[in-house]
């Protein structure tokens, strides 16, 4: 019996490799955000909700909102810019945020005035991006690497 248990314990990592549900695989941390792009500091903005990465609509998304996103990602907020939806490659999945209207002082993008999560009138052609100051500062733990 004990041997069987040991065997199962040894096999579990292998099993969960083939059946990710077994380890209740975490895709992303609730409330985390990321920039999807080749440079790491400029690209499509994505946010994590309900264990899924999703995108942000460009409606009302201003420099103030870009500033909040960049600060949340641990960048120096100075010089944060909106990357227009025209310049941002379309994302996939759920559009989590719409009508984001930060005043610039919020600590996370989720604290900004916005629609309820997933409540939007957008399409992925309206996915917004940000360009952050390349300088990173070390005061944020919610940063997750881009794929
Ligand atoms: Ca909208």
PDB file of N, CA, C and O in Angstrom, residues 47-81:
ATOM      1  N   UNK A  47      -4.537  41.544 -19.190  1.00  0.00           N
ATOM      2  CA  UNK A  47      -4.808  41.460 -17.757  1.00  0.00           C
ATOM      3  C   UNK A  47      -5.317  40.069 -17.413  1.00  0.00           C
ATOM      4  O   UNK A  47      -5.936  39.399 -18.238  1.00  0.00           O
ATOM      5  N   UNK A  48      -5.037  39.646 -16.190  1.00  0.00           N
ATOM      6  CA  UNK A  48      -5.472  38.310 -15.760  1.00  0.00           C
ATOM      7  C   UNK A  48      -6.716  38.405 -14.893  1.00  0.00           C
ATOM      8  O   UNK A  48      -6.744  39.107 -13.888  1.00  0.00           O
ATOM      9  N   UNK A  49      -7.742  37.692 -15.317  1.00  0.00           N
ATOM     10  CA  UNK A  49      -8.938  37.546 -14.491  1.00  0.00           C
ATOM     11  C   UNK A  49      -9.463  36.132 -14.681  1.00  0.00           C
ATOM     12  O   UNK A  49      -9.394  35.595 -15.792  1.00  0.00           O
ATOM     13  N   UNK A  50      -9.956  35.549 -13.608  1.00  0.00           N
ATOM     14  CA  UNK A  50     -10.567  34.224 -13.713  1.00  0.00           C
ATOM     15  C   UNK A  50      -9.601  33.219 -14.356  1.00  0.00           C
ATOM     16  O   UNK A  50     -10.011  32.375 -15.152  1.00  0.00           O
ATOM     17  N   UNK A  51      -8.317  33.371 -14.030  1.00  0.00           N
ATOM     18  CA  UNK A  51      -7.282  32.462 -14.538  1.00  0.00           C
ATOM     19  C   UNK A  51      -7.122  32.483 -16.065  1.00  0.00           C
ATOM     20  O   UNK A  51      -6.678  31.507 -16.665  1.00  0.00           O
ATOM     21  N   UNK A  52      -7.514  33.604 -16.680  1.00  0.00           N
ATOM     22  CA  UNK A  52      -7.349  33.751 -18.133  1.00  0.00           C
ATOM     23  C   UNK A  52      -6.757  35.107 -18.449  1.00  0.00           C
ATOM     24  O   UNK A  52      -7.215  36.128 -17.940  1.00  0.00           O
ATOM     25  N   UNK A  53      -5.762  35.112 -19.330  1.00  0.00           N
ATOM     26  CA  UNK A  53      -5.282  36.381 -19.854  1.00  0.00           C
ATOM     27  C   UNK A  53      -6.309  36.922 -20.839  1.00  0.00           C
ATOM     28  O   UNK A  53      -6.875  36.156 -21.633  1.00  0.00           O
ATOM     29  N   UNK A  54      -6.567  38.209 -20.785  1.00  0.00           N
ATOM     30  CA  UNK A  54      -7.486  38.841 -21.720  1.00  0.00           C
ATOM     31  C   UNK A  54      -6.996  40.227 -22.053  1.00  0.00           C
ATOM     32  O   UNK A  54      -5.983  40.687 -21.515  1.00  0.00           O
ATOM     33  N   UNK A  55      -7.706  40.895 -22.947  1.00  0.00           N
ATOM     34  CA  UNK A  55      -7.213  42.170 -23.457  1.00  0.00           C
ATOM     35  C   UNK A  55      -7.979  43.362 -22.889  1.00  0.00           C
ATOM     36  O   UNK A  55      -8.922  43.215 -22.121  1.00  0.00           O
ATOM     37  N   UNK A  56      -7.535  44.544 -23.299  1.00  0.00           N
ATOM     38  CA  UNK A  56      -8.105  45.807 -22.827  1.00  0.00           C
ATOM     39  C   UNK A  56      -8.535  46.628 -24.041  1.00  0.00           C
ATOM     40  O   UNK A  56      -7.760  46.808 -24.979  1.00  0.00           O
ATOM     41  N   UNK A  57      -9.764  47.111 -24.016  1.00  0.00           N
ATOM     42  CA  UNK A  57     -10.282  47.917 -25.133  1.00  0.00           C
ATOM     43  C   UNK A  57      -9.720  49.339 -25.057  1.00  0.00           C
ATOM     44  O   UNK A  57      -9.453  49.861 -23.976  1.00  0.00           O
ATOM     45  N   UNK A  58      -9.550  49.958 -26.229  1.00  0.00           N
ATOM     46  CA  UNK A  58      -8.929  51.291 -26.260  1.00  0.00           C
ATOM     47  C   UNK A  58      -9.896  52.426 -25.919  1.00  0.00           C
ATOM     48  O   UNK A  58      -9.466  53.572 -25.772  1.00  0.00           O
ATOM     49  N   UNK A  59     -11.188  52.144 -25.760  1.00  0.00           N
ATOM     50  CA  UNK A  59     -12.154  53.208 -25.465  1.00  0.00           C
ATOM     51  C   UNK A  59     -11.740  53.978 -24.203  1.00  0.00           C
ATOM     52  O   UNK A  59     -11.601  53.389 -23.136  1.00  0.00           O
ATOM     53  N   UNK A  60     -11.571  55.294 -24.347  1.00  0.00           N
ATOM     54  CA  UNK A  60     -11.224  56.203 -23.240  1.00  0.00           C
ATOM     55  C   UNK A  60      -9.850  55.941 -22.621  1.00  0.00           C
ATOM     56  O   UNK A  60      -9.488  56.575 -21.622  1.00  0.00           O
ATOM     57  N   UNK A  61      -9.088  55.005 -23.184  1.00  0.00           N
ATOM     58  CA  UNK A  61      -7.788  54.649 -22.590  1.00  0.00           C
ATOM     59  C   UNK A  61      -6.780  55.763 -22.883  1.00  0.00           C
ATOM     60  O   UNK A  61      -6.388  55.987 -24.020  1.00  0.00           O
ATOM     61  N   UNK A  62      -6.379  56.467 -21.853  1.00  0.00           N
ATOM     62  CA  UNK A  62      -5.521  57.646 -22.029  1.00  0.00           C
ATOM     63  C   UNK A  62      -4.117  57.387 -21.506  1.00  0.00           C
ATOM     64  O   UNK A  62      -3.812  56.316 -20.962  1.00  0.00           O
ATOM     65  N   UNK A  63      -3.290  58.400 -21.641  1.00  0.00           N
ATOM     66  CA  UNK A  63      -1.931  58.349 -21.095  1.00  0.00           C
ATOM     67  C   UNK A  63      -1.963  58.051 -19.599  1.00  0.00           C
ATOM     68  O   UNK A  63      -1.092  57.366 -19.076  1.00  0.00           O
ATOM     69  N   UNK A  64      -2.999  58.553 -18.912  1.00  0.00           N
ATOM     70  CA  UNK A  64      -3.104  58.291 -17.469  1.00  0.00           C
ATOM     71  C   UNK A  64      -3.235  56.788 -17.198  1.00  0.00           C
ATOM     72  O   UNK A  64      -2.652  56.253 -16.269  1.00  0.00           O
ATOM     73  N   UNK A  65      -4.028  56.121 -18.043  1.00  0.00           N
ATOM     74  CA  UNK A  65      -4.210  54.678 -17.877  1.00  0.00           C
ATOM     75  C   UNK A  65      -2.923  53.927 -18.214  1.00  0.00           C
ATOM     76  O   UNK A  65      -2.565  52.952 -17.547  1.00  0.00           O
ATOM     77  N   UNK A  66      -2.226  54.391 -19.254  1.00  0.00           N
ATOM     78  CA  UNK A  66      -0.936  53.781 -19.611  1.00  0.00           C
ATOM     79  C   UNK A  66       0.045  53.933 -18.456  1.00  0.00           C
ATOM     80  O   UNK A  66       0.793  53.001 -18.123  1.00  0.00           O
ATOM     81  N   UNK A  67       0.015  55.095 -17.814  1.00  0.00           N
ATOM     82  CA  UNK A  67       0.900  55.360 -16.678  1.00  0.00           C
ATOM     83  C   UNK A  67       0.645  54.369 -15.546  1.00  0.00           C
ATOM     84  O   UNK A  67       1.582  53.815 -14.962  1.00  0.00           O
ATOM     85  N   UNK A  68      -0.626  54.135 -15.247  1.00  0.00           N
ATOM     86  CA  UNK A  68      -0.978  53.195 -14.177  1.00  0.00           C
ATOM     87  C   UNK A  68      -0.522  51.783 -14.528  1.00  0.00           C
ATOM     88  O   UNK A  68       0.049  51.070 -13.695  1.00  0.00           O
ATOM     89  N   UNK A  69      -0.756  51.389 -15.794  1.00  0.00           N
ATOM     90  CA  UNK A  69      -0.356  50.038 -16.229  1.00  0.00           C
ATOM     91  C   UNK A  69       1.160  49.873 -16.126  1.00  0.00           C
ATOM     92  O   UNK A  69       1.654  48.867 -15.603  1.00  0.00           O
ATOM     93  N   UNK A  70       1.894  50.861 -16.606  1.00  0.00           N
ATOM     94  CA  UNK A  70       3.361  50.771 -16.578  1.00  0.00           C
ATOM     95  C   UNK A  70       3.877  50.743 -15.143  1.00  0.00           C
ATOM     96  O   UNK A  70       4.774  49.970 -14.811  1.00  0.00           O
ATOM     97  N   UNK A  71       3.287  51.556 -14.286  1.00  0.00           N
ATOM     98  CA  UNK A  71       3.708  51.565 -12.880  1.00  0.00           C
ATOM     99  C   UNK A  71       3.426  50.212 -12.234  1.00  0.00           C
ATOM    100  O   UNK A  71       4.265  49.657 -11.524  1.00  0.00           O
ATOM    101  N   UNK A  72       2.242  49.662 -12.536  1.00  0.00           N
ATOM    102  CA  UNK A  72       1.878  48.346 -11.981  1.00  0.00           C
ATOM    103  C   UNK A  72       2.868  47.275 -12.424  1.00  0.00           C
ATOM    104  O   UNK A  72       3.145  46.327 -11.693  1.00  0.00           O
ATOM    105  N   UNK A  73       3.406  47.441 -13.630  1.00  0.00           N
ATOM    106  CA  UNK A  73       4.362  46.471 -14.154  1.00  0.00           C
ATOM    107  C   UNK A  73       5.776  46.691 -13.634  1.00  0.00           C
ATOM    108  O   UNK A  73       6.687  45.943 -13.955  1.00  0.00           O
ATOM    109  N   UNK A  74       5.939  47.735 -12.830  1.00  0.00           N
ATOM    110  CA  UNK A  74       7.237  47.968 -12.228  1.00  0.00           C
ATOM    111  C   UNK A  74       8.152  48.866 -13.030  1.00  0.00           C
ATOM    112  O   UNK A  74       9.339  48.989 -12.715  1.00  0.00           O
ATOM    113  N   UNK A  75       7.597  49.484 -14.072  1.00  0.00           N
ATOM    114  CA  UNK A  75       8.401  50.434 -14.842  1.00  0.00           C
ATOM    115  C   UNK A  75       8.339  51.803 -14.192  1.00  0.00           C
ATOM    116  O   UNK A  75       7.366  52.134 -13.493  1.00  0.00           O
ATOM    117  N   UNK A  76       9.337  52.598 -14.464  1.00  0.00           N
ATOM    118  CA  UNK A  76       9.288  54.010 -14.121  1.00  0.00           C
ATOM    119  C   UNK A  76       8.121  54.606 -14.907  1.00  0.00           C
ATOM    120  O   UNK A  76       8.111  54.537 -16.137  1.00  0.00           O
ATOM    121  N   UNK A  77       7.111  55.166 -14.229  1.00  0.00           N
ATOM    122  CA  UNK A  77       5.906  55.611 -14.949  1.00  0.00           C
ATOM    123  C   UNK A  77       6.137  56.810 -15.878  1.00  0.00           C
ATOM    124  O   UNK A  77       5.304  57.075 -16.742  1.00  0.00           O
ATOM    125  N   UNK A  78       7.242  57.515 -15.685  1.00  0.00           N
ATOM    126  CA  UNK A  78       7.498  58.698 -16.517  1.00  0.00           C
ATOM    127  C   UNK A  78       7.616  58.306 -17.987  1.00  0.00           C
ATOM    128  O   UNK A  78       8.334  57.375 -18.337  1.00  0.00           O
ATOM    129  N   UNK A  79       6.896  59.004 -18.818  1.00  0.00           N
ATOM    130  CA  UNK A  79       7.000  58.774 -20.255  1.00  0.00           C
ATOM    131  C   UNK A  79       6.139  57.634 -20.777  1.00  0.00           C
ATOM    132  O   UNK A  79       6.277  57.218 -21.928  1.00  0.00           O
ATOM    133  N   UNK A  80       5.227  57.126 -19.944  1.00  0.00           N
ATOM    134  CA  UNK A  80       4.328  56.054 -20.389  1.00  0.00           C
ATOM    135  C   UNK A  80       3.433  56.571 -21.508  1.00  0.00           C
ATOM    136  O   UNK A  80       2.943  57.689 -21.463  1.00  0.00           O
ATOM    137  N   UNK A  81       3.211  55.739 -22.501  1.00  0.00           N
ATOM    138  CA  UNK A  81       2.385  56.153 -23.629  1.00  0.00           C
ATOM    139  C   UNK A  81       1.383  55.077 -24.009  1.00  0.00           C
ATOM    140  O   UNK A  81       1.601  53.890 -23.762  1.00  0.00           O
TER     141      UNK A  81
END
